[in-house]
Tab-separated table of C-alpha atoms in Angstrom:
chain	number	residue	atom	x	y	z
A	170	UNK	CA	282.946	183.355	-50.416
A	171	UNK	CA	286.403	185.092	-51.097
A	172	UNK	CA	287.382	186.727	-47.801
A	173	UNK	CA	287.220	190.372	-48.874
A	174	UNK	CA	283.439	190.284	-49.362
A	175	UNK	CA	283.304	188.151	-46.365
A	176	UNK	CA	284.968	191.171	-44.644
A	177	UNK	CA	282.488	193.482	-45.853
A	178	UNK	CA	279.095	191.574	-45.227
A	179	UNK	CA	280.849	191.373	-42.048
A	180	UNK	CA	281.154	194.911	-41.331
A	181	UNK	CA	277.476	195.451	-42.586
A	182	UNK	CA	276.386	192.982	-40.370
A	183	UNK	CA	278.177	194.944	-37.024
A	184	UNK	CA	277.280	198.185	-37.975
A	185	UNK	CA	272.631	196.834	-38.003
A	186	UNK	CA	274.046	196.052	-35.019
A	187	UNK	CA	275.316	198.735	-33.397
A	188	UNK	CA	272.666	200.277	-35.557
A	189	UNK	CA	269.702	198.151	-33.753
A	190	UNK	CA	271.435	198.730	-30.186
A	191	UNK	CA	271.441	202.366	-30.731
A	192	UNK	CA	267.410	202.919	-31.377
A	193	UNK	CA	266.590	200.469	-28.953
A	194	UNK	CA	268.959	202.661	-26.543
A	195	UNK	CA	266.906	205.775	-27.903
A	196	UNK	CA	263.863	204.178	-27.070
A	197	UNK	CA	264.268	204.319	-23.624
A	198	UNK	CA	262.616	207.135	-21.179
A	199	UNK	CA	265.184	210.191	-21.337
A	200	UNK	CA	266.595	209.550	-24.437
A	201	UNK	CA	263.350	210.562	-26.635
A	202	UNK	CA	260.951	213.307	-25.109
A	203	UNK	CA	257.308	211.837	-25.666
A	204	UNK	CA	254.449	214.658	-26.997
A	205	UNK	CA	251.617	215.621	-24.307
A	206	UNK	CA	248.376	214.971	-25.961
A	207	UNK	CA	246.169	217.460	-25.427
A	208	UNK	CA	242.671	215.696	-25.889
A	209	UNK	CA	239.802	218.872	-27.284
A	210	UNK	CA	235.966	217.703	-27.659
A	211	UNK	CA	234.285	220.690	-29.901
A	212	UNK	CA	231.133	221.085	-31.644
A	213	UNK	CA	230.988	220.681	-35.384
A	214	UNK	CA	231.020	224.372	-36.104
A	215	UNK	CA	234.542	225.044	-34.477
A	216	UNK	CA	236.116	222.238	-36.712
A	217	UNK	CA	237.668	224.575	-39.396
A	218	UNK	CA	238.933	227.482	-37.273
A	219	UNK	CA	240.114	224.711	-34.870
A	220	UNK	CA	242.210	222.970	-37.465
A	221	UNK	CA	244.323	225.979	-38.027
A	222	UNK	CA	244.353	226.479	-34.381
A	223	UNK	CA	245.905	223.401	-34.209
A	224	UNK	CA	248.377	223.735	-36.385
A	225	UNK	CA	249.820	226.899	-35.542
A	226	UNK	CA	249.611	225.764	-31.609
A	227	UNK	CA	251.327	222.910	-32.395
A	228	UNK	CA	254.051	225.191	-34.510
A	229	UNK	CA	254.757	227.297	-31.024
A	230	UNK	CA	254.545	224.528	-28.939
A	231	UNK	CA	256.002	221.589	-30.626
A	232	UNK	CA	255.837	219.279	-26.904
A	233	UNK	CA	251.835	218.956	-28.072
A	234	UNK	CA	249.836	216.926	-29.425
A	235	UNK	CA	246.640	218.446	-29.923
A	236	UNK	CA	243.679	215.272	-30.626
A	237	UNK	CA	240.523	216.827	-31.763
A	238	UNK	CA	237.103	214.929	-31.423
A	239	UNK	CA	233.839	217.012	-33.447
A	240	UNK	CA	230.217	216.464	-32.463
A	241	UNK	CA	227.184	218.110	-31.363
A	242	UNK	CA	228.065	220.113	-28.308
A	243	UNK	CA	225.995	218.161	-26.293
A	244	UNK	CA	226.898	214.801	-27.160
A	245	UNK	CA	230.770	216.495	-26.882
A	246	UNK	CA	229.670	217.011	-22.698
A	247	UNK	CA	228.033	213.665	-22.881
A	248	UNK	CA	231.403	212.303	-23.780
A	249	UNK	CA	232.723	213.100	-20.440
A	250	UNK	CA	229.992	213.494	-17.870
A	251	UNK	CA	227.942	210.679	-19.301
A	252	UNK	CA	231.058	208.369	-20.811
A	253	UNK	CA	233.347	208.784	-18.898
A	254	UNK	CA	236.679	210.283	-21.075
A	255	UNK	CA	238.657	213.087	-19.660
A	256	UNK	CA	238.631	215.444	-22.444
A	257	UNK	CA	241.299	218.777	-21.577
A	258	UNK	CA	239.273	221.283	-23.347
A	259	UNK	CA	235.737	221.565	-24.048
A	260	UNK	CA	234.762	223.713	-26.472
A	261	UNK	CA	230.675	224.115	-27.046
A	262	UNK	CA	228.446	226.243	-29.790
A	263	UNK	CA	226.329	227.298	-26.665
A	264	UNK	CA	228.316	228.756	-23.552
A	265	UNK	CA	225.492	227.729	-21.020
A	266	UNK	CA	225.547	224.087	-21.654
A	267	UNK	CA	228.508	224.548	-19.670
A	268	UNK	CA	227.166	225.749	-16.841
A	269	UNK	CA	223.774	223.664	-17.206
A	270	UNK	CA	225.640	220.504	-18.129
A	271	UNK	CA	229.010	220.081	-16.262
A	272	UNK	CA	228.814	222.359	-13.140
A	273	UNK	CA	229.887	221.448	-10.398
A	274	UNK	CA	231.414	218.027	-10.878
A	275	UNK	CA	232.835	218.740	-14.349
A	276	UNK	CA	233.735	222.522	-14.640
A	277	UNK	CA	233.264	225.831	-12.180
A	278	UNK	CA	234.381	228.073	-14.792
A	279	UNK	CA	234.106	228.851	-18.706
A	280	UNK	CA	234.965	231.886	-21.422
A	281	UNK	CA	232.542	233.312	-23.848
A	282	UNK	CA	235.124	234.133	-27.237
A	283	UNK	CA	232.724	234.099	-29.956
A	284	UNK	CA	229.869	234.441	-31.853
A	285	UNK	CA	227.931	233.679	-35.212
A	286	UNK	CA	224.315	233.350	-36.111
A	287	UNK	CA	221.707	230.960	-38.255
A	288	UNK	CA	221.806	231.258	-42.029
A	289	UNK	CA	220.067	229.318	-44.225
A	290	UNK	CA	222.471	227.435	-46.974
A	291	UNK	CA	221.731	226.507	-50.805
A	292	UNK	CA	223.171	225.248	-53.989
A	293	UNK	CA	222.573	228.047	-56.220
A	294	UNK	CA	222.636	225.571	-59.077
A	295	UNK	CA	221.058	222.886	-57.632
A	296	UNK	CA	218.838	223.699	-55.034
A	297	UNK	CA	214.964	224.255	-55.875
A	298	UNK	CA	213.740	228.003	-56.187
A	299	UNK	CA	217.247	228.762	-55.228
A	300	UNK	CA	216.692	232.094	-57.910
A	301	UNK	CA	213.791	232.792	-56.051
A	302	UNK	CA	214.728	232.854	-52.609
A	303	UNK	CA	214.777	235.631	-50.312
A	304	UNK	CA	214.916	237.112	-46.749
A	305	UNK	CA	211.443	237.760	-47.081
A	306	UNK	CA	210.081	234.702	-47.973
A	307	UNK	CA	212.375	231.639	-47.462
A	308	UNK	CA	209.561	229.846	-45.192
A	309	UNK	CA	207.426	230.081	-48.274
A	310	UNK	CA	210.071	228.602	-50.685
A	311	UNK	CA	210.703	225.468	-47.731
A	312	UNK	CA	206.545	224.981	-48.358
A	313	UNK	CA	206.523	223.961	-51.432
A	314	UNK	CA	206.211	220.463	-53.152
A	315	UNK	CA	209.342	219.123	-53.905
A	316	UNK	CA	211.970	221.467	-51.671
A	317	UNK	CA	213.734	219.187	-49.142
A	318	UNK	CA	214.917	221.168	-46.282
A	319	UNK	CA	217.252	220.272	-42.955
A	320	UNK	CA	218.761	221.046	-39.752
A	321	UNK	CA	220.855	218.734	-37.093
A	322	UNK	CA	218.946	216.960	-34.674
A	323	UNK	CA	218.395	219.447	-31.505
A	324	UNK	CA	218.975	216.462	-28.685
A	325	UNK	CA	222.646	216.448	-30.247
A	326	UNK	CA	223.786	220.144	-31.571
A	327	UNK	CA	222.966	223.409	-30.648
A	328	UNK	CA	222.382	224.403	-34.540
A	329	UNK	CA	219.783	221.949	-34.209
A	330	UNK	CA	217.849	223.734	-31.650
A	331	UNK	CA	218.186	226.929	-32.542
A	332	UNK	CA	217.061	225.982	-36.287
A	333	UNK	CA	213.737	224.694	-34.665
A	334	UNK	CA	213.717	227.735	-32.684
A	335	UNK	CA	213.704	229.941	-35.940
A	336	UNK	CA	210.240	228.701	-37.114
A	337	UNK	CA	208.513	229.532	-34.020
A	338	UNK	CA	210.354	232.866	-34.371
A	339	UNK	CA	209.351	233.531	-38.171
A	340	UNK	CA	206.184	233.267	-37.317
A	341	UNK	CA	206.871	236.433	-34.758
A	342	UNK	CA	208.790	238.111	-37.133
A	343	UNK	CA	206.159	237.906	-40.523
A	344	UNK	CA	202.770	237.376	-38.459
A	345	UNK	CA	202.254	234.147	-39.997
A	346	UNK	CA	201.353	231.798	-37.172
A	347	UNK	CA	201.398	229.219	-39.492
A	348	UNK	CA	204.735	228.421	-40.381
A	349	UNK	CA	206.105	226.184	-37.569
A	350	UNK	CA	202.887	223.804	-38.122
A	351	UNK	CA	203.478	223.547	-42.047
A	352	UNK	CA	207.341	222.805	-41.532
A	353	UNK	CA	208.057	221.050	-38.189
A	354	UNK	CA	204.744	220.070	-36.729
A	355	UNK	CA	203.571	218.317	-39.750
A	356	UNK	CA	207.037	216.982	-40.676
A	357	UNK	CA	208.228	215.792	-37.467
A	358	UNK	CA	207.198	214.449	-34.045
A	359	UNK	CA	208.380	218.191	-32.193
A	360	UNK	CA	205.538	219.476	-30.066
A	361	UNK	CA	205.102	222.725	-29.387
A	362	UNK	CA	202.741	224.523	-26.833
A	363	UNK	CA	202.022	228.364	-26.202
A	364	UNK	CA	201.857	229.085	-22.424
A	365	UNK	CA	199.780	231.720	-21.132
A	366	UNK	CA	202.779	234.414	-20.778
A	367	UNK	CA	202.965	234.238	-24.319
A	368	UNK	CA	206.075	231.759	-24.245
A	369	UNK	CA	206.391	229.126	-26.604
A	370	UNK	CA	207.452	225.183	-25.178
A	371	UNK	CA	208.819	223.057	-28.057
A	372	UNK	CA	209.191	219.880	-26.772
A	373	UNK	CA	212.078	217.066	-29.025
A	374	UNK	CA	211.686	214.111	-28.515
A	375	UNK	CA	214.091	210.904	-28.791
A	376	UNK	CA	212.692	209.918	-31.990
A	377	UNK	CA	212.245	213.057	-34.080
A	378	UNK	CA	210.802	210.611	-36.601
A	379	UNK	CA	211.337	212.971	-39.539
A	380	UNK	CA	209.226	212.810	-43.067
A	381	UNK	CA	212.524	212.471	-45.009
A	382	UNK	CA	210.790	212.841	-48.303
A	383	UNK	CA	210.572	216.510	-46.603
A	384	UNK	CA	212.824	217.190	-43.473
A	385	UNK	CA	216.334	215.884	-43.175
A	386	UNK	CA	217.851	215.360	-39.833
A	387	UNK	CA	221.638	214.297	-39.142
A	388	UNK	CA	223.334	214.384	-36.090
A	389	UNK	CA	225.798	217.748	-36.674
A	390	UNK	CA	225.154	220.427	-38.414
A	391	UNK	CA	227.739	220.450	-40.933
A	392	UNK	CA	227.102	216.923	-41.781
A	393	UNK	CA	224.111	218.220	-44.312
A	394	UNK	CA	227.098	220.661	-46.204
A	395	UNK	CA	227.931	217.567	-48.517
A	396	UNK	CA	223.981	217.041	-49.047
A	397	UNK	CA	223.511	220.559	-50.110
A	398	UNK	CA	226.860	220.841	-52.231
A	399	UNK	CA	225.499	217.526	-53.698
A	400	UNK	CA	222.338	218.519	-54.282
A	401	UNK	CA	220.446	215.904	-52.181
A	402	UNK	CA	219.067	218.356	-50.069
A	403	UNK	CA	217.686	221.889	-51.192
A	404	UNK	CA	217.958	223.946	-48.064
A	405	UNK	CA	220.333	223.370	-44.686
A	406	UNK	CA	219.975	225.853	-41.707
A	407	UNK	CA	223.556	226.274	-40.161
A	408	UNK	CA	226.153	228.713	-38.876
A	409	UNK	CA	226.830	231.656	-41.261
A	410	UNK	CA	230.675	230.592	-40.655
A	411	UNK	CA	229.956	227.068	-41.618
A	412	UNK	CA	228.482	228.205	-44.964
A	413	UNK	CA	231.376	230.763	-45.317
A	414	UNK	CA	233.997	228.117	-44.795
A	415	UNK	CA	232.429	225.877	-47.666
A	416	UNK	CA	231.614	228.286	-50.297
A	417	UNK	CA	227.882	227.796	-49.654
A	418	UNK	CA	225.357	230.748	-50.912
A	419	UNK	CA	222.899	231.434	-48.291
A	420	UNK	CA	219.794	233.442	-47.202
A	421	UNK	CA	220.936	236.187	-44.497
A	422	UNK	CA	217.865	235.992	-41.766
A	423	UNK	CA	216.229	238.852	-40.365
A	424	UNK	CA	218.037	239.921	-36.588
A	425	UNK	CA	214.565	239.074	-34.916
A	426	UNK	CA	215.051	235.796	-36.313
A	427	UNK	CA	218.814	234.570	-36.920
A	428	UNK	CA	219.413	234.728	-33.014
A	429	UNK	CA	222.374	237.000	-33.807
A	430	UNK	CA	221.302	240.570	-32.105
A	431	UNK	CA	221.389	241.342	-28.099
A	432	UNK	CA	218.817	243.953	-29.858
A	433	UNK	CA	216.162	240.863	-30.030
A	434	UNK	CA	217.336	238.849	-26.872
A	435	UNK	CA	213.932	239.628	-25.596
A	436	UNK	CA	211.754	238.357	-28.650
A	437	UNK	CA	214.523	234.750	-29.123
A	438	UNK	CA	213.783	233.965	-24.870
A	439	UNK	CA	209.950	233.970	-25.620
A	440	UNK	CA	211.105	230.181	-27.599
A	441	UNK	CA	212.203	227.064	-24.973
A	442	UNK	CA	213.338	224.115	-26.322
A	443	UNK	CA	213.176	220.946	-24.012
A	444	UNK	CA	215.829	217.854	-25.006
A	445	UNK	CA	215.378	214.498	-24.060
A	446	UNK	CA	218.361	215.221	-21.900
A	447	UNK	CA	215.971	216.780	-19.500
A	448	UNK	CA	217.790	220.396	-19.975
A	449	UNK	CA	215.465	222.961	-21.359
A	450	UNK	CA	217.266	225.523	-23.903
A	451	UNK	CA	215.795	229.311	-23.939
A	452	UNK	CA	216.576	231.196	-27.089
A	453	UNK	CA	219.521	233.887	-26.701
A	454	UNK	CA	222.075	235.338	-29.132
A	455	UNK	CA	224.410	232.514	-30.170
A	456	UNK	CA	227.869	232.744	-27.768
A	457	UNK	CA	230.958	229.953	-27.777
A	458	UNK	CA	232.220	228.731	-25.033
A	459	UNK	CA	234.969	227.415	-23.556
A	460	UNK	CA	236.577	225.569	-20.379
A	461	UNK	CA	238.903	222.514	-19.122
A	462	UNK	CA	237.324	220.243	-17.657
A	463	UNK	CA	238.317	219.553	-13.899
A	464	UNK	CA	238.528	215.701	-14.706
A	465	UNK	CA	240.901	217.035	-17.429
A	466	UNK	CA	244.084	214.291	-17.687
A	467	UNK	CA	246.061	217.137	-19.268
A	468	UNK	CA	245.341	220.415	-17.369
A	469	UNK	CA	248.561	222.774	-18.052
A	470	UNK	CA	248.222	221.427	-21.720
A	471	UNK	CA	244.576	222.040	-21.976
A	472	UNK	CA	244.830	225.774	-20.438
A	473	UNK	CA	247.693	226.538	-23.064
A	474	UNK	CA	245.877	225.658	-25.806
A	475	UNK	CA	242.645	227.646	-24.598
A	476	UNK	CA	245.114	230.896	-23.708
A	477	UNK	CA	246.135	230.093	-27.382
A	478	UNK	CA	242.036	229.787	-28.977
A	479	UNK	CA	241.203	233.149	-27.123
A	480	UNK	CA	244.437	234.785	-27.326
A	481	UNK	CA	245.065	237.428	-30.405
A	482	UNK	CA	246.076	234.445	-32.752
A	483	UNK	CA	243.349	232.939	-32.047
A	484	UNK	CA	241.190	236.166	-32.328
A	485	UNK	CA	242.613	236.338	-36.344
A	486	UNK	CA	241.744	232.683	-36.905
A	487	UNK	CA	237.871	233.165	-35.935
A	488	UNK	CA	237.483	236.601	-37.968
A	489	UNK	CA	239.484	234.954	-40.669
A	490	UNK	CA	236.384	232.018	-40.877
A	491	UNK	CA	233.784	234.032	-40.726
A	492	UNK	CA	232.951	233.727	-37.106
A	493	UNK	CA	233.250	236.565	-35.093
A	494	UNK	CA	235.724	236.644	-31.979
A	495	UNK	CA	234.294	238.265	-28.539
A	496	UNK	CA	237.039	240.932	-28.217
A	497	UNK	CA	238.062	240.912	-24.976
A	498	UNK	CA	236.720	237.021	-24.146
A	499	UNK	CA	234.738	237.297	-21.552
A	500	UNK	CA	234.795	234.814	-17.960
A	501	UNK	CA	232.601	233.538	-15.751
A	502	UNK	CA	232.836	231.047	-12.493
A	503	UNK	CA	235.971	230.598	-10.913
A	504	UNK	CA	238.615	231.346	-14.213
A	505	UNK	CA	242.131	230.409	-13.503
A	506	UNK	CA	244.042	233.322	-12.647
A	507	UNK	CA	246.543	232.602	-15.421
A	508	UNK	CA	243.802	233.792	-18.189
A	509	UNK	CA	242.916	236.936	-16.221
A	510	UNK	CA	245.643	238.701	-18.115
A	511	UNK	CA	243.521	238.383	-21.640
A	512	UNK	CA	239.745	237.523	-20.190
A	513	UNK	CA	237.075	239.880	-19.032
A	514	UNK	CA	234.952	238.675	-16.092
A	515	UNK	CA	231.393	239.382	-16.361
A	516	UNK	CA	229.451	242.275	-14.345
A	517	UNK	CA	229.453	240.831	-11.181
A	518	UNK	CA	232.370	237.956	-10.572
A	519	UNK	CA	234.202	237.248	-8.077
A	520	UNK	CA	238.242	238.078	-9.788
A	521	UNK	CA	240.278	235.159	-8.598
A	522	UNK	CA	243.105	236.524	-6.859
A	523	UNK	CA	246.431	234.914	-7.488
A	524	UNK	CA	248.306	233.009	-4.589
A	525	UNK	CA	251.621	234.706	-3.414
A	526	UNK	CA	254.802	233.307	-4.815
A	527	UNK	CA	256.991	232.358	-1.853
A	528	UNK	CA	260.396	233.309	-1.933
A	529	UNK	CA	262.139	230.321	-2.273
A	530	UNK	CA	264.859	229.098	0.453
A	531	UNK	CA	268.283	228.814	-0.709
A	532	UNK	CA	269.701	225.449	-1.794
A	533	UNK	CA	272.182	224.093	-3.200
A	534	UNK	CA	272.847	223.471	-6.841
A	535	UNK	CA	272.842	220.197	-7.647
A	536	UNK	CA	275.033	218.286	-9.873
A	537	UNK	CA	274.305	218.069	-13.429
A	538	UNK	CA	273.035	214.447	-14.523
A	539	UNK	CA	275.121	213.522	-17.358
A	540	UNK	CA	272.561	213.315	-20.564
A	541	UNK	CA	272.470	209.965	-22.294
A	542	UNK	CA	274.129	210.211	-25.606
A	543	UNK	CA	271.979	210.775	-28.470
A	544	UNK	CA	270.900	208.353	-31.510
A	545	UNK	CA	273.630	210.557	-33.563
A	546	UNK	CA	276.875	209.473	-31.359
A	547	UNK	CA	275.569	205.617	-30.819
A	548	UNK	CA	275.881	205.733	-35.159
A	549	UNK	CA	279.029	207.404	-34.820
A	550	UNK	CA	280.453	205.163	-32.273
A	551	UNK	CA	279.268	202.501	-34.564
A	552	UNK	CA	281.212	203.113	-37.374
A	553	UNK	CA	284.576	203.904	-35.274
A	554	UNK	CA	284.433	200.121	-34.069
A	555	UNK	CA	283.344	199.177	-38.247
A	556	UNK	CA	286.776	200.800	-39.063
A	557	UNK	CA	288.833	199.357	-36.391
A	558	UNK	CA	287.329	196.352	-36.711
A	559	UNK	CA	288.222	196.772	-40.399
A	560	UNK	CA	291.786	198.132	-39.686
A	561	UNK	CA	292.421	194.765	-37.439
A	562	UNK	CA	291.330	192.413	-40.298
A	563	UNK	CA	293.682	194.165	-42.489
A	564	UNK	CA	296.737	193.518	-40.337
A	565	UNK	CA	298.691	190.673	-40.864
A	566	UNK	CA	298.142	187.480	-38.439
């Protein structure tokens, strides 16, 4: 090899060096600032508004990492009462899982921030009777032979429950006592039973053991959108902003019926559901809510990002999707006074008040550490030595 290219695979050679030494140097704790993950478990319906949550939270506060897991709001709690991860926000389609599910061990306090209510999605080109359908007589469209209708399964998603709930409350709201036998009862294995206050019990259990040829059940809600886009499946029931978000036509329900109106909050708690969970679910308008858990491995990170959901920007996002926000959100429990500034309490609540600040003793300053040079100097310190490493070959011995 003649000795000038020697020279130069040479230099090449100490510059991956001082190349190598220089990430492994910005590697180390100090030199790189590692993101704080901020771990959210939400039900299926929050996914889109979430997502652009996400990335405009992440776009203010660029030391986060949010990690977002969907499910059924139940099987979202399950995840850390029953399994054991220590999620930093919880966000669920029904506000008093919350309560009935986590306190006291996993939560003392939530927010209410939004709302939505039960639609019932189609493919106008590709769904059966899909010119046919109507307000007035959608239950009579899911009877016939042929239509293939479905909702999520209620042990796992509020959507689910609620869509079961609707048949028993169709029946109040046309007089036909009928139409929870023709579509669940004879589809499924839910039970239902009137009780002498005039109550309805509707009873899931573990094996819904649906005729699929009729009723299709899937764990989230928004997991039949792709069916009914498809055209596997005729009719969904599911969030008016989950139909919104995907383009999806859809029947608009009656108030008594779409568990939308605090006008009807008397008519939906006449309809329980019992899960195999044990909880029983009464019918009431459809609220979101939200909380960090107290097992939460990220606390500060969790409450920024819920300050963020049910702040103003978050607000936009929700009315943006079709979902309306709860304008002021509104607390219950023991809410950290930090949200107070932007939260309502409920009628009622105790108002956390804040701890005083203590004035803090004076001390003295202390010495500035020196900060470890960054990746940009190591390279530039790399090719000094190149060049006077080059310079010295060049002189003559």
């Amino acid at each position: 090899m003649k000795r000038k290219n020697r020279g130069a695979v040479e230099i090449l050679g100490l510059l991956l060096v001082c190349t190598l030494v220089a990430a492994a140097f910005c590697s180390m704790p100090g030199c790189a600032q590692d993101k704080q993950v901020v771990k959210v478990y939400h039900a299926g319906s929050l996914a889109v508004p979430l997502e652009q949550a996400e990335q405009q939270f992440e776009a203010l506060h660029p030391e986060f990492d949010v990690q977002r897991e969907s499910m059924g709001s139940v099987a979202c709690i399950q995840q850390i009462t029953e399994i054991g991860k220590n999620g930093d926000v919880l966000a669920s389609a029904d506000y008093f899982l919350i309560p009935d599910m986590m306190y006291p061990d996993y939560a003392d306090w939530y927010v209410r921030f939004a709302t939505n209510d039960v639609v019932l999605a189609y493919n106008p080109e590709k769904s059966m009777y899909a010119d046919e359908i109507t307000p007035e007589n959608w239950y009579e469209i899911l009877r016939r032979d042929g239509v293939i209708f479905g909702f999520s399964n209620p042990n796992d998603d509020p959507c689910g429950y609620r869509s079961v709930m609707i048949f028993q409350l169709a029946e109040l709201n046309y007089g036909d006592d009928q139409i929870f036998d023709d579509l669940i009862l004879d589809n499924t294995a839910i039970t239902i039973e009137e009780k002498a206050d005039g109550t309805y019990y509707i009873k899931t259990p573990e094996d819904l053991n649906p005729d699929t040829t009729k009723v299709n059940v899937r764990p989230k809600s928004v997991e039949l959108v792709a069916f009914v886009e498809e055209g596997g499946l005729d009719y969904a029931f599911e969030y008016r902003s989950v139909a919104v978000q995907h383009n999806l036509e859809f029947v608009d329900l009656p108030a008594g019926v779409d568990l939308s109106s605090i006008a009807h909050a008397d008519t939906y708690k006449k309809v329980q559901v019992e899960l195999t969970a044990g909880s029983v679910q009464t019918g009431t308008p459809i609220i979101y809510g939200i909380t960090v858990p107290s097992v939460a491995d990220n606390p500060e990170g969790g409450m920024e990002y819920v300050k963020f959901v049910i702040g103003e920007p978050g607000q936009q996002i929700f009315a943006d999707n079709g979902q309306p926000p709860i304008v002021p959100p509104e607390g219950s429990g023991e809410v950290p006074a930090e949200l107070l500034d932007i939260v309502e309490m409920e009628p009622g609540a105790t108002t956390p008040t804040p701890a005083p600040t203590a004035t803090p003793e004076p001390t003295a300053t202390p010495t500035p550490t020196p900060e470890a040079p960054g990746f940009e100097a190591i390279v530039a310190i790399a090719g000094l030595l190149a060049i006077a490493y080059l310079t010295m070959r060049k002189r003559p011995n």
